[in-house]
XYZ file of C-alpha atoms in Angstrom:
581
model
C 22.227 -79.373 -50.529
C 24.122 -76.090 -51.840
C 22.192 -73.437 -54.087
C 23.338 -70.802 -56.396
C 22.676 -67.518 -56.264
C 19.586 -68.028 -58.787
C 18.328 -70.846 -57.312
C 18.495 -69.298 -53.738
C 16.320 -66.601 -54.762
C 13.721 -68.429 -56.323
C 13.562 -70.355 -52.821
C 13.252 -67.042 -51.429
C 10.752 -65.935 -53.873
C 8.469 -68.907 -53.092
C 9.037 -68.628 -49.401
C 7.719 -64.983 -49.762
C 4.829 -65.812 -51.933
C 3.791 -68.692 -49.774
C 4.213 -66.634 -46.830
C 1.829 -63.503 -48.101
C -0.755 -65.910 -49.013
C -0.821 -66.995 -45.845
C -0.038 -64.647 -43.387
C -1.519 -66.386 -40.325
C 1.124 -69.004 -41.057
C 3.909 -66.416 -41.206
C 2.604 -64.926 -37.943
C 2.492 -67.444 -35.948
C 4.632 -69.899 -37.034
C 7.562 -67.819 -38.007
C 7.151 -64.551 -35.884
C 5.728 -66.783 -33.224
C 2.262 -64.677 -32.172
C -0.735 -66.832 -31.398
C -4.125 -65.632 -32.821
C -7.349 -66.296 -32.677
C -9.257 -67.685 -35.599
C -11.039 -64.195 -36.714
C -7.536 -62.685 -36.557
C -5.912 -65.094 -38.998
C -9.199 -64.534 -41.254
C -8.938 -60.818 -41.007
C -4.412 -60.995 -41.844
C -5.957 -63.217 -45.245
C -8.650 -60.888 -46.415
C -6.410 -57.844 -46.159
C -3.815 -59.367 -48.216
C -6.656 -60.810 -50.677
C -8.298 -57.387 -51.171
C -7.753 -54.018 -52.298
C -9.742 -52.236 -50.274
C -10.889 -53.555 -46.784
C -13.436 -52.056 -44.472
C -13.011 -53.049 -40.778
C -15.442 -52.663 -38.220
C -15.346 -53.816 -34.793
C -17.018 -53.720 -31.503
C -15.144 -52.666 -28.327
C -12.625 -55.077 -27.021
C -11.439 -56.728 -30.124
C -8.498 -55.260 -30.634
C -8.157 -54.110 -34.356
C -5.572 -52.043 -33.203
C -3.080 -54.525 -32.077
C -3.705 -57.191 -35.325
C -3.446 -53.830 -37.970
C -0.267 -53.478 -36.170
C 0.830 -57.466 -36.688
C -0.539 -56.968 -40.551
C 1.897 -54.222 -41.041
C 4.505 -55.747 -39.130
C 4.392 -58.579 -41.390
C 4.153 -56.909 -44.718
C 7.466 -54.434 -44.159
C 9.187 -57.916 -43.335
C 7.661 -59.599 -46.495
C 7.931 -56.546 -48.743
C 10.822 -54.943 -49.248
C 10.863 -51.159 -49.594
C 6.994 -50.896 -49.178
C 5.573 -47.227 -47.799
C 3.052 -47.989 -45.236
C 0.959 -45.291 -43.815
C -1.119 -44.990 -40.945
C -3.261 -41.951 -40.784
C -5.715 -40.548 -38.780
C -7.927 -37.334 -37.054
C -4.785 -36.650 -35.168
C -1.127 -37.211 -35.049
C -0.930 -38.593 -31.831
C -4.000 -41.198 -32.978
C -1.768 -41.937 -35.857
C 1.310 -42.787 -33.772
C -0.844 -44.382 -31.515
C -0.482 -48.048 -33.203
C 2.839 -47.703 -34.073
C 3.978 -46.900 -30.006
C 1.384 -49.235 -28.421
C 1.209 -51.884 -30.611
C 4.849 -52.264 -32.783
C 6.508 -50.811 -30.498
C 5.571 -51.955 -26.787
C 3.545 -55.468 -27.248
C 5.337 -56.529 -30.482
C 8.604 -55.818 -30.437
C 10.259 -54.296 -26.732
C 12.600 -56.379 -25.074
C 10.149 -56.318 -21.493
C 6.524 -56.549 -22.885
C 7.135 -57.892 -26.359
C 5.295 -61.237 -26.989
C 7.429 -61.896 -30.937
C 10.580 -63.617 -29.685
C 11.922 -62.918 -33.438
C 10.758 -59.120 -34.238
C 12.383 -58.689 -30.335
C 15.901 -60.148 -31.799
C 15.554 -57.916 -34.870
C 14.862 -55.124 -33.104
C 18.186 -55.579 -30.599
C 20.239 -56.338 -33.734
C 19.112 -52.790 -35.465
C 16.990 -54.525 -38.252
C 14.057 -52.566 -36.907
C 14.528 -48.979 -35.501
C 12.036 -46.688 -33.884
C 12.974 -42.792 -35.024
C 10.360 -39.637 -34.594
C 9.719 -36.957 -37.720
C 11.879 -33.833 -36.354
C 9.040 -31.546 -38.178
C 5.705 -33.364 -38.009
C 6.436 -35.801 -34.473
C 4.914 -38.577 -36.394
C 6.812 -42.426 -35.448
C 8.275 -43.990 -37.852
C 9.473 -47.844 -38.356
C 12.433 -48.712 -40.781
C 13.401 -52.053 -41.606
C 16.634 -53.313 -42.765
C 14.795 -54.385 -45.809
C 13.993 -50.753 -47.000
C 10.556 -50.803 -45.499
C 8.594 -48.073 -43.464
C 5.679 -48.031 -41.240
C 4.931 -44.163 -40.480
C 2.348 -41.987 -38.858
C 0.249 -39.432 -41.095
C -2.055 -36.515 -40.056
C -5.205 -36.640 -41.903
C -4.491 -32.957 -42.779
C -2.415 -30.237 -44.154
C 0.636 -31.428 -42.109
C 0.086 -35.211 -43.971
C 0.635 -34.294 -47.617
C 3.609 -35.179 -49.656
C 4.485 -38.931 -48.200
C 4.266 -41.686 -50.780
C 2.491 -44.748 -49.672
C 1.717 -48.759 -50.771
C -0.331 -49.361 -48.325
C -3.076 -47.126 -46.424
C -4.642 -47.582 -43.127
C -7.145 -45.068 -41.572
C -7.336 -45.512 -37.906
C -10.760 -44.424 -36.401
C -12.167 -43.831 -40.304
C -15.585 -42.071 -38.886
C -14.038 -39.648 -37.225
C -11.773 -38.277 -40.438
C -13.374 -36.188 -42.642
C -14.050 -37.884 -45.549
C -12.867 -34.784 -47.878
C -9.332 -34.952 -45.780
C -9.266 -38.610 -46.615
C -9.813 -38.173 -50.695
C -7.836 -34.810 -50.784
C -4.685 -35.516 -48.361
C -4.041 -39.424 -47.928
C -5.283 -41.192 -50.520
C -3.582 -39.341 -53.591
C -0.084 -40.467 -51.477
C -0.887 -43.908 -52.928
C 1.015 -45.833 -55.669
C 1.215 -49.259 -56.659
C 4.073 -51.484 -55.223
C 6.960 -52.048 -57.340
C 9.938 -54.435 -56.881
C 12.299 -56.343 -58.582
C 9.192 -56.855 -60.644
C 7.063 -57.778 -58.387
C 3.817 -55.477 -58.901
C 1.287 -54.811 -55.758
C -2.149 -52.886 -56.531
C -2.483 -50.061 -53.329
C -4.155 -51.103 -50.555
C -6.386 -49.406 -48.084
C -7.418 -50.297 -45.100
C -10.326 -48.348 -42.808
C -10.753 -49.480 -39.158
C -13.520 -47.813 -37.213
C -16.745 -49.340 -34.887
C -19.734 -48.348 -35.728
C -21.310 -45.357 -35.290
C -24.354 -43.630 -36.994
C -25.658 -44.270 -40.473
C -25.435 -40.043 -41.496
C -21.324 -40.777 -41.112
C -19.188 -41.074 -44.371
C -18.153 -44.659 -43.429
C -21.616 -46.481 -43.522
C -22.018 -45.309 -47.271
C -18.903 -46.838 -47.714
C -19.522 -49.719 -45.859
C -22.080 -50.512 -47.840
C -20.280 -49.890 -51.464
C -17.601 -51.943 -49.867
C -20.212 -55.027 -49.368
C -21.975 -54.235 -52.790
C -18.553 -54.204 -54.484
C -17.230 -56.899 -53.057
C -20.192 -59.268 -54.533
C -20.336 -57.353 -58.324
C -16.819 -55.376 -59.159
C -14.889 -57.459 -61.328
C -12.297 -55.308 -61.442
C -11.501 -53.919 -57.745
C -10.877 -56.940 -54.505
C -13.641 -55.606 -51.738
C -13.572 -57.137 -48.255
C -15.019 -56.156 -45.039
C -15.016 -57.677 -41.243
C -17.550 -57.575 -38.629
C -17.013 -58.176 -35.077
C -18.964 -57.677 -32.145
C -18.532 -58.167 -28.356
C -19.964 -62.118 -29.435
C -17.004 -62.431 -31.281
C -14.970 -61.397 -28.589
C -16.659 -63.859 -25.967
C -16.203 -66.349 -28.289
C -12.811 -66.202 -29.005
C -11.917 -65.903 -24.998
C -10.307 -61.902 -25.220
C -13.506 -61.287 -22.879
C -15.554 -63.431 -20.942
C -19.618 -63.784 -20.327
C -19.704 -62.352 -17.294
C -18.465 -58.788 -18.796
C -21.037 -59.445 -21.752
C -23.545 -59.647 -18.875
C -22.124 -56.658 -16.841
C -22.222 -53.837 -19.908
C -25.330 -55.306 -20.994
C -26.560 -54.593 -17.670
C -24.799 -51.069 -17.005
C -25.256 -49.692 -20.581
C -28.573 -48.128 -21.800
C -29.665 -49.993 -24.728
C -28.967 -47.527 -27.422
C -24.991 -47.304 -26.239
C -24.738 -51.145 -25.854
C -26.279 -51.952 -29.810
C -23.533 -49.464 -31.051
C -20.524 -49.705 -28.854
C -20.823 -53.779 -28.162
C -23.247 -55.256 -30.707
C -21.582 -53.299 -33.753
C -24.750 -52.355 -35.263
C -25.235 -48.707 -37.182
C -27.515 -46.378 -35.765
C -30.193 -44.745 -37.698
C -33.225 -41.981 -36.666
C -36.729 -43.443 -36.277
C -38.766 -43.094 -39.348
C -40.946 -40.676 -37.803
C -38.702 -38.720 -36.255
C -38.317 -34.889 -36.411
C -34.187 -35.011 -36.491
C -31.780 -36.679 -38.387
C -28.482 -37.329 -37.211
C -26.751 -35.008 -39.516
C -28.563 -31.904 -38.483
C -27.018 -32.285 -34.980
C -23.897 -33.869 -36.396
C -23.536 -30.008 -38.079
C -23.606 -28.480 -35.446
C -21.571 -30.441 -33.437
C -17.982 -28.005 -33.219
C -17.729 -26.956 -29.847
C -14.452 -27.683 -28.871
C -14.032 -26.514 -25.363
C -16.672 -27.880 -22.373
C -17.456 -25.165 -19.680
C -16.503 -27.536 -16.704
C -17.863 -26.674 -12.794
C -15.158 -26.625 -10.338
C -14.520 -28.835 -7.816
C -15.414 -28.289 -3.907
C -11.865 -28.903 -3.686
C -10.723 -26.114 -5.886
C -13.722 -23.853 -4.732
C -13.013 -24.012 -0.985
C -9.045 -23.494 -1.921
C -10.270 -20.693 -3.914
C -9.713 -21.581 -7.347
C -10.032 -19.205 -10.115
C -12.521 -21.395 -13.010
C -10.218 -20.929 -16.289
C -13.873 -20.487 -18.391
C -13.479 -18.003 -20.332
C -16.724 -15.844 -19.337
C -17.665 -13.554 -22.095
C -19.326 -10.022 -21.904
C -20.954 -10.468 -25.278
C -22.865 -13.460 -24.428
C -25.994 -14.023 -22.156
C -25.539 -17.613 -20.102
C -28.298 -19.159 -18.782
C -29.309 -22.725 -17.390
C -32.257 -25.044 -18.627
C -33.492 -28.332 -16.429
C -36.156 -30.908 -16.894
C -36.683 -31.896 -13.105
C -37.192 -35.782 -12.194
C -36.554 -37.095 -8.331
C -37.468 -41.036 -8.840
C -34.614 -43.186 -8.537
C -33.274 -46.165 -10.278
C -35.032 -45.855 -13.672
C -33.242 -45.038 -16.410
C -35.572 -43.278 -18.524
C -36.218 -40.505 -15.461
C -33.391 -38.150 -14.906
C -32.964 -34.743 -14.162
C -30.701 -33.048 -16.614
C -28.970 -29.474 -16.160
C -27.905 -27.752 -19.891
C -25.523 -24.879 -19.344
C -25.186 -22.691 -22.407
C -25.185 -19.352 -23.620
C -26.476 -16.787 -25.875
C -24.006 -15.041 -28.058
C -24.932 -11.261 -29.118
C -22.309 -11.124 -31.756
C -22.672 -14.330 -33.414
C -26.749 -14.846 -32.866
C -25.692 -18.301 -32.034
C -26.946 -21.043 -28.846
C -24.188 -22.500 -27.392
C -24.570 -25.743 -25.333
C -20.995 -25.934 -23.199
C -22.133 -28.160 -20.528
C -25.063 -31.409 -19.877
C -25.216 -33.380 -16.772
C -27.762 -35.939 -16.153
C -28.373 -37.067 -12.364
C -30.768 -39.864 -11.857
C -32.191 -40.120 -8.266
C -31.414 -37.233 -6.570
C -33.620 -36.284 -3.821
C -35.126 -32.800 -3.922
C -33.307 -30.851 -1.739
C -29.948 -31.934 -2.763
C -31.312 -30.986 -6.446
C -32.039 -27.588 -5.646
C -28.593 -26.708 -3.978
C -26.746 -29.062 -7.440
C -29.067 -26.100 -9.348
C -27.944 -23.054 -7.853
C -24.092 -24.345 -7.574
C -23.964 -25.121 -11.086
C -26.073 -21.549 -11.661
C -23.378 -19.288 -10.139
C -20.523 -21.287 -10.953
C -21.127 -20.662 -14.762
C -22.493 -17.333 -14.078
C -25.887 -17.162 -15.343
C -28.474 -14.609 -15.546
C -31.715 -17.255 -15.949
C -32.757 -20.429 -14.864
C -35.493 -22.347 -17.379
C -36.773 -25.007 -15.575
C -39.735 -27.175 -16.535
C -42.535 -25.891 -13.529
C -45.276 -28.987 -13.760
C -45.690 -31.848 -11.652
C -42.300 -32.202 -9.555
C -41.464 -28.670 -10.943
C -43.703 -26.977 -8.470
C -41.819 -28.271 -5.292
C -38.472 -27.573 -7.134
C -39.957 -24.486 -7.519
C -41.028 -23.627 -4.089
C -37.730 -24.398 -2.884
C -35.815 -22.258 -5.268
C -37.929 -19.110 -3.327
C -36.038 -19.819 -0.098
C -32.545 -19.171 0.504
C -30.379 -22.220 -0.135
C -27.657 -23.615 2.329
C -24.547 -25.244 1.130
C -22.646 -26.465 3.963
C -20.409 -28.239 1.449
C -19.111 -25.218 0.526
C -20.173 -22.932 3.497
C -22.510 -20.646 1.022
C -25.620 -19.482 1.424
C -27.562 -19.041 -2.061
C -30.311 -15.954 -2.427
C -33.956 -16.895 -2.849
C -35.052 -16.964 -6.539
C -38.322 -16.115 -8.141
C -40.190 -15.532 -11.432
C -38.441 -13.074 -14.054
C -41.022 -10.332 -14.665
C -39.773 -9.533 -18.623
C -42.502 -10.255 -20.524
C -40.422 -10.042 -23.493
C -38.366 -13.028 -22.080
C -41.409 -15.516 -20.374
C -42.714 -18.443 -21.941
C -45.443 -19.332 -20.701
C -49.168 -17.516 -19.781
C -49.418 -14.513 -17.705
C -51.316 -17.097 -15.609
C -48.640 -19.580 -14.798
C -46.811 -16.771 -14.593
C -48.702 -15.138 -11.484
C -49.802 -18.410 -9.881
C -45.361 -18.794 -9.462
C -44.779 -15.204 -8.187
C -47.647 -15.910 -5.717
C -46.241 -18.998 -4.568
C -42.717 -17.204 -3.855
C -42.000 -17.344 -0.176
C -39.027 -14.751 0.468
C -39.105 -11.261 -1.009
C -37.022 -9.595 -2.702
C -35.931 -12.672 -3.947
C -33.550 -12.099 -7.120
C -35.602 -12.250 -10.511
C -34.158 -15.384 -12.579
C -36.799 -18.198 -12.822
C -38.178 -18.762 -16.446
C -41.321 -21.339 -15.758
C -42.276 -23.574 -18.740
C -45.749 -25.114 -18.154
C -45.799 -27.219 -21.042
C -48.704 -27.508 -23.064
C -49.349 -29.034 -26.046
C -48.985 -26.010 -28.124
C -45.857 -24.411 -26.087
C -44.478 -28.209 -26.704
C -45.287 -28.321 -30.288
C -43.571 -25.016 -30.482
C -40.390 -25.980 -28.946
C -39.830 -28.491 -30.999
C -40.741 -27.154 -34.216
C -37.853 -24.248 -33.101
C -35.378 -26.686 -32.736
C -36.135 -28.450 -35.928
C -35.699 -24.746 -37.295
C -32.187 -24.160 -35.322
C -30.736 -27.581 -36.374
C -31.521 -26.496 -39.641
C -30.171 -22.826 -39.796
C -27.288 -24.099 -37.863
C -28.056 -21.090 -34.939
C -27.546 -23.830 -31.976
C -23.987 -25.523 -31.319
C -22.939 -28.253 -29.713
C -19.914 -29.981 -28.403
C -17.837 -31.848 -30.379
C -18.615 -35.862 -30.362
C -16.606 -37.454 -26.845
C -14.326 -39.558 -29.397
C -13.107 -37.108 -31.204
C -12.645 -34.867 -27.736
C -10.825 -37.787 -26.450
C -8.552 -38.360 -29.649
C -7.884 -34.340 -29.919
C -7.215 -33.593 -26.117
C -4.536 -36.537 -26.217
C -2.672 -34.823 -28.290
C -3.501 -31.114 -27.238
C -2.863 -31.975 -23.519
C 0.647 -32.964 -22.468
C -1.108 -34.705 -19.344
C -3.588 -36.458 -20.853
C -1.484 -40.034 -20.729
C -0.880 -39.602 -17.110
C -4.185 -38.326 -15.945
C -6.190 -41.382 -13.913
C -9.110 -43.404 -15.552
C -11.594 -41.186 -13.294
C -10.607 -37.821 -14.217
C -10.414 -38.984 -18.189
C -14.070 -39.707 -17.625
C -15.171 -36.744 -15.740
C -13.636 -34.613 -18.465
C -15.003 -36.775 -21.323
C -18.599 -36.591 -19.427
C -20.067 -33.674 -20.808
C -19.094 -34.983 -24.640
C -20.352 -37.667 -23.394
C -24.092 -36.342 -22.351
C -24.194 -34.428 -25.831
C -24.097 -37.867 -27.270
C -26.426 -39.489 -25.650
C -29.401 -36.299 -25.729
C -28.456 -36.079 -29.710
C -29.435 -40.201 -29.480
C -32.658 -39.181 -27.491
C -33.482 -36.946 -30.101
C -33.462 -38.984 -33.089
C -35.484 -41.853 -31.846
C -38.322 -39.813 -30.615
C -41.135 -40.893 -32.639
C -43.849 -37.714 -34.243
C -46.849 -37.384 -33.921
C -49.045 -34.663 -35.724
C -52.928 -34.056 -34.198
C -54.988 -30.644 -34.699
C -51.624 -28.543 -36.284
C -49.471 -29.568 -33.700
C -46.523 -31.473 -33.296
C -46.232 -34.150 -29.887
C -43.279 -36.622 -29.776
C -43.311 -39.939 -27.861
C -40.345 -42.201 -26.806
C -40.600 -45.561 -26.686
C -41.267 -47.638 -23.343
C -37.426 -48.299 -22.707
C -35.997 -45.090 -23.677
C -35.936 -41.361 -22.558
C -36.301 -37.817 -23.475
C -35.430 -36.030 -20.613
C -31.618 -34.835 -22.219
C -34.532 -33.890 -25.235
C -36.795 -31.465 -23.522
C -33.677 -29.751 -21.597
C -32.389 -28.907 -24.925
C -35.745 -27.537 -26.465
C -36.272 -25.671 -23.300
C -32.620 -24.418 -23.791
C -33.358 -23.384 -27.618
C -36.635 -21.920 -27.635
C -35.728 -19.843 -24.409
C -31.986 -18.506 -26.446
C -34.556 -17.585 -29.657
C -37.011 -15.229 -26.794
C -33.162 -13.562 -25.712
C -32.422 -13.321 -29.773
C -36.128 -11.655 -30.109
C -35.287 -9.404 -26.766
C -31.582 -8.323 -27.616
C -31.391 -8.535 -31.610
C -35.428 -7.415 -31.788
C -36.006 -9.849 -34.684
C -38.902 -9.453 -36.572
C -39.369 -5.783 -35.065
C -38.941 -2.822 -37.582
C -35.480 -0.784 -36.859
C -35.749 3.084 -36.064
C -35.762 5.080 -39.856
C -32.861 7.573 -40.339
C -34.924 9.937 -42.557
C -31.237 11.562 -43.578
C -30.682 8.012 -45.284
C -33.225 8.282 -47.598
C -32.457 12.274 -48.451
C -31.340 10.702 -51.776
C -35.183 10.524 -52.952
C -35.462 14.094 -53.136
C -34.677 16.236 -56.323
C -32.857 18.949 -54.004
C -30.292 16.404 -53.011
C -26.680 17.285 -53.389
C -25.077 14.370 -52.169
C -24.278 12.354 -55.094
């Protein structure tokens, strides 16, 4: 049977309408790419909807069906503006090389038989931005998929259709000031589309932008009549369940991850502070813009005599902090190290550096102490003296052997400044007593912790957190999404050295988790906090030992709360004889 022109477009037109309603159809029947069931219910709700909140667990690949979404609506729509933005350019080009380009649509790994023939026959071309770098997909059809930077560099493009890769880690001002003004409403050959926006993320803690709207996007999608609200949930369940991972690796991260990590990063679920607790997420969240870790250098690059590329400053004061555990193979006993510093000019703690070392034996402890000590350069050790602390102690007074490295380490003992000791003249004595080698170089800072020294500690962080005077590195996603595109490397450096420079990121993570799930408790004026039976604080009381130590250099250095010397010339003024004015 012949058609007309007319009557061949209206069989187009249906085709088209048919085929938006039901996407999953178009995918896999058409474009030929099986999915699983959550996928086809995910490619519905985002054409249903105006605005559509995705979250998902590790492992479910968002990613790659955002990518067959798009795919399928520059086929289906001609001329429609497509946007995918994110914290970075390279984040935001991300789907569009890994996904689009590689798995959907490259004539060696792509799995579309149909978007591979388009692609060879020039109906789909892959160019780059000459100004910005950001990928871009045209279609024959008018249509373009493009990168955005979720900043300055991003404004201008007009856009259909919005998706925000990694939402929680955009700045929700960038978001309402950069992308989404870009949006208009679709428009062709009478055929009207409302914008769309899409936000992809997993979750992450309840202080970030995204759970607020999480939660409008659930309210609104049950009670506004006048904006389409969806949202998607998957965890690592969903995965299991739909065969993209398998019960054993359920089993294995359940076993390998600490509980916290495996309820956010596997089960999905949004993390909030105990009710009790002293912290909130946002207070460390604001301080959290420390770009750059302080990283130790290698015994390779120390025995070949490797410069560290640390930038060691004469205006600040660095220092180390350690809460000192030896048993091995329980989670919630570790022996953390916090390098940091004290910066004159600013007034400001900075933590550059957190490891966390779980069974290490005592002597290989106190040689991993005064390694990391001179490597960063510091001028005091804090170290929690009590229990365990004494024979780390006692140890630290003898010279040190590391035949690693072929170094021999001086003898340490108590600092004598008054000014700059934390706890009683007492403990204080009792540890200079109990040093075995004189003239053994002056660096120790003993904490005895007491109830009131403990109450204090934390009460000064609480203070810190709150005047923003302590910093923190930046959250290890974000490090991992800026460095990608900041280091040219990055792509080719191996799975183990990503991790060992992610680690410290990492660490801040997980003590900023310790924090906010400590539970308070107030008795006689003072403060005590308790973890629960599972968990840990020992990434906790490095840090307070770490702040309340920087606030004694602040009192030393910057003599806070000390009365400056009067220049009696300054105050001339008061006297009738004065000629000055």
């Amino acid at each position: 049977m012949s058609y007309n022109k007319a009557e061949q477009d209206y069989k187009y037109a249906e085709w088209q309408i048919f085929y938006l309603n039901n996407l999953d159809i178009f995918v896999e029947e058409y474009l030929q790419i099986p999915l699983h069931y959550f996928q086809k219910q995910l490619l519905l709700d985002c054409w249903k909807n105006d605005i559509e909140d995705i979250i998902a667990s590790r492992g479910l690949s968002k990613s790659f069906c955002i990518g067959i979404l798009a795919n399928a609506l520059a086929l289906l729509l001609p001329t429609i503006q497509i946007g995918i933005s994110s914290l970075t350019i390279g984040q935001s080009n991300k789907i569009i090389n890994e996904k689009i380009d590689e798995i959907l649509t490259s004539e060696k790994r792509g799995i579309s038989p149909v978007l591979k023939q388009l692609r060879k026959d020039g109906y789909i071309q892959f160019i780059n931005d000459r100004t910005t770098e950001a990928k871009i997909v045209q279609y024959g059809n008018g249509s373009k998929i493009f990168a955005i930077n979720c900043g300055e560099g991003g404004r201008g493009s007009r856009t259909n259709i919005s998706i925000l890769d990694e939402a929680v880690l955009v700045k929700k001002k960038d978001y309402d000031a950069i992308v989404e003004p870009m949006l208009e409403p679709y428009n062709y050959n009478g055929f009207y589309l409302e914008p769309k926006q899409f936000f992809l993320t997993s979750a992450k803690t309840k202080d970030k932008w995204m759970w607020r709207h999480l939660v409008n996007c659930v309210n609104g999608h049950y009670k506004d009549k006048d904006v389409k609200y969806g949202f998607f949930s998957g965890d690592i369940f969903t995965a299991v369940a739909n065969k993209i991972q398998t019960k054993k690796q359920y089993l294995t991260r359940k076993q390998n991850t600490n509980e916290f990590e495996f309820n956010q990063e596997f089960l999905n679920l949004w993390q909030g502070e105990s009710e009790g607790s002293l912290f909130t997420y946002e207070q460390f969240h604001n301080v959290q813009d420390i770009e750059k870790a302080f990283y130790p250098r290698t015994i390779d690059e120390i025995i070949a005599k490797e410069e560290n590329k640390y930038n060691y400053l004469d205006t600040q004061i660095r220092y180390m902090s350690n809460d000192i555990a030896v048993s091995s193979g329980q989670e919630n006993d570790n022996s953390v190290c916090i390098l940091g510093n004290f910066d004159l000019d600013t007034e400001n703690k900075n933590v550059e550096y957190i490891t966390a070392i779980n069974g290490m034996n005592s002597v290989e402890q106190v040689k991993m102490i005064k390694r990391l000590f001179y490597e960063y350069k510091c001028q005091y050790y804090v170290m929690d003296s009590k229990g365990i602390g004494n024979v780390i102690f006692d140890m630290l007074t003898v010279p040190t052997e590391d035949t690693e490295l072929g170094i021999i380490y001086p003898a340490w003992t108590v600092c004598n400044d008054k000014k700059l000791q934390i706890s009683s003249d007492t403990v204080v004595n009792d540890k200079i007593n109990r040093t075995i080698t004189s003239n053994a170089e002056e660096v120790i800072i003993p904490i005895a912790g007491n109830a009131e020294i403990n109450s204090n500690m934390h009460l000064t962080l609480q203070t810190s957190l709150k005047n923003q005077e302590i910093h923190l590195l930046i959250d290890d996603d974000e490090f991992e999404y800026k460095d990608s595109v900041n280091n040219k490397k990055w792509g080719i450096l191996s799975s183990e050295k990503k991790a060992l420079l992610k680690l410290p990121y990492l660490e801040t993570r997980f003590m900023i988790n310790e924090s906010v799930t400590l539970n308070t408790e107030y008795k006689n004026g003072l403060v005590k906090v308790i973890e629960d039976r599972s968990a840990t604080k020992d990434r906790y009381m490095a840090l307070t030992m770490f702040n309340f130590f920087g606030e004694k250099l602040k009192n030393k250095y910057l003599q806070n709360g000390e009365p400056e010397e009067i220049d009696i010339n300054e105050w001339a003024w008061l006297s009738g004889n004065y000629k000055g004015f």
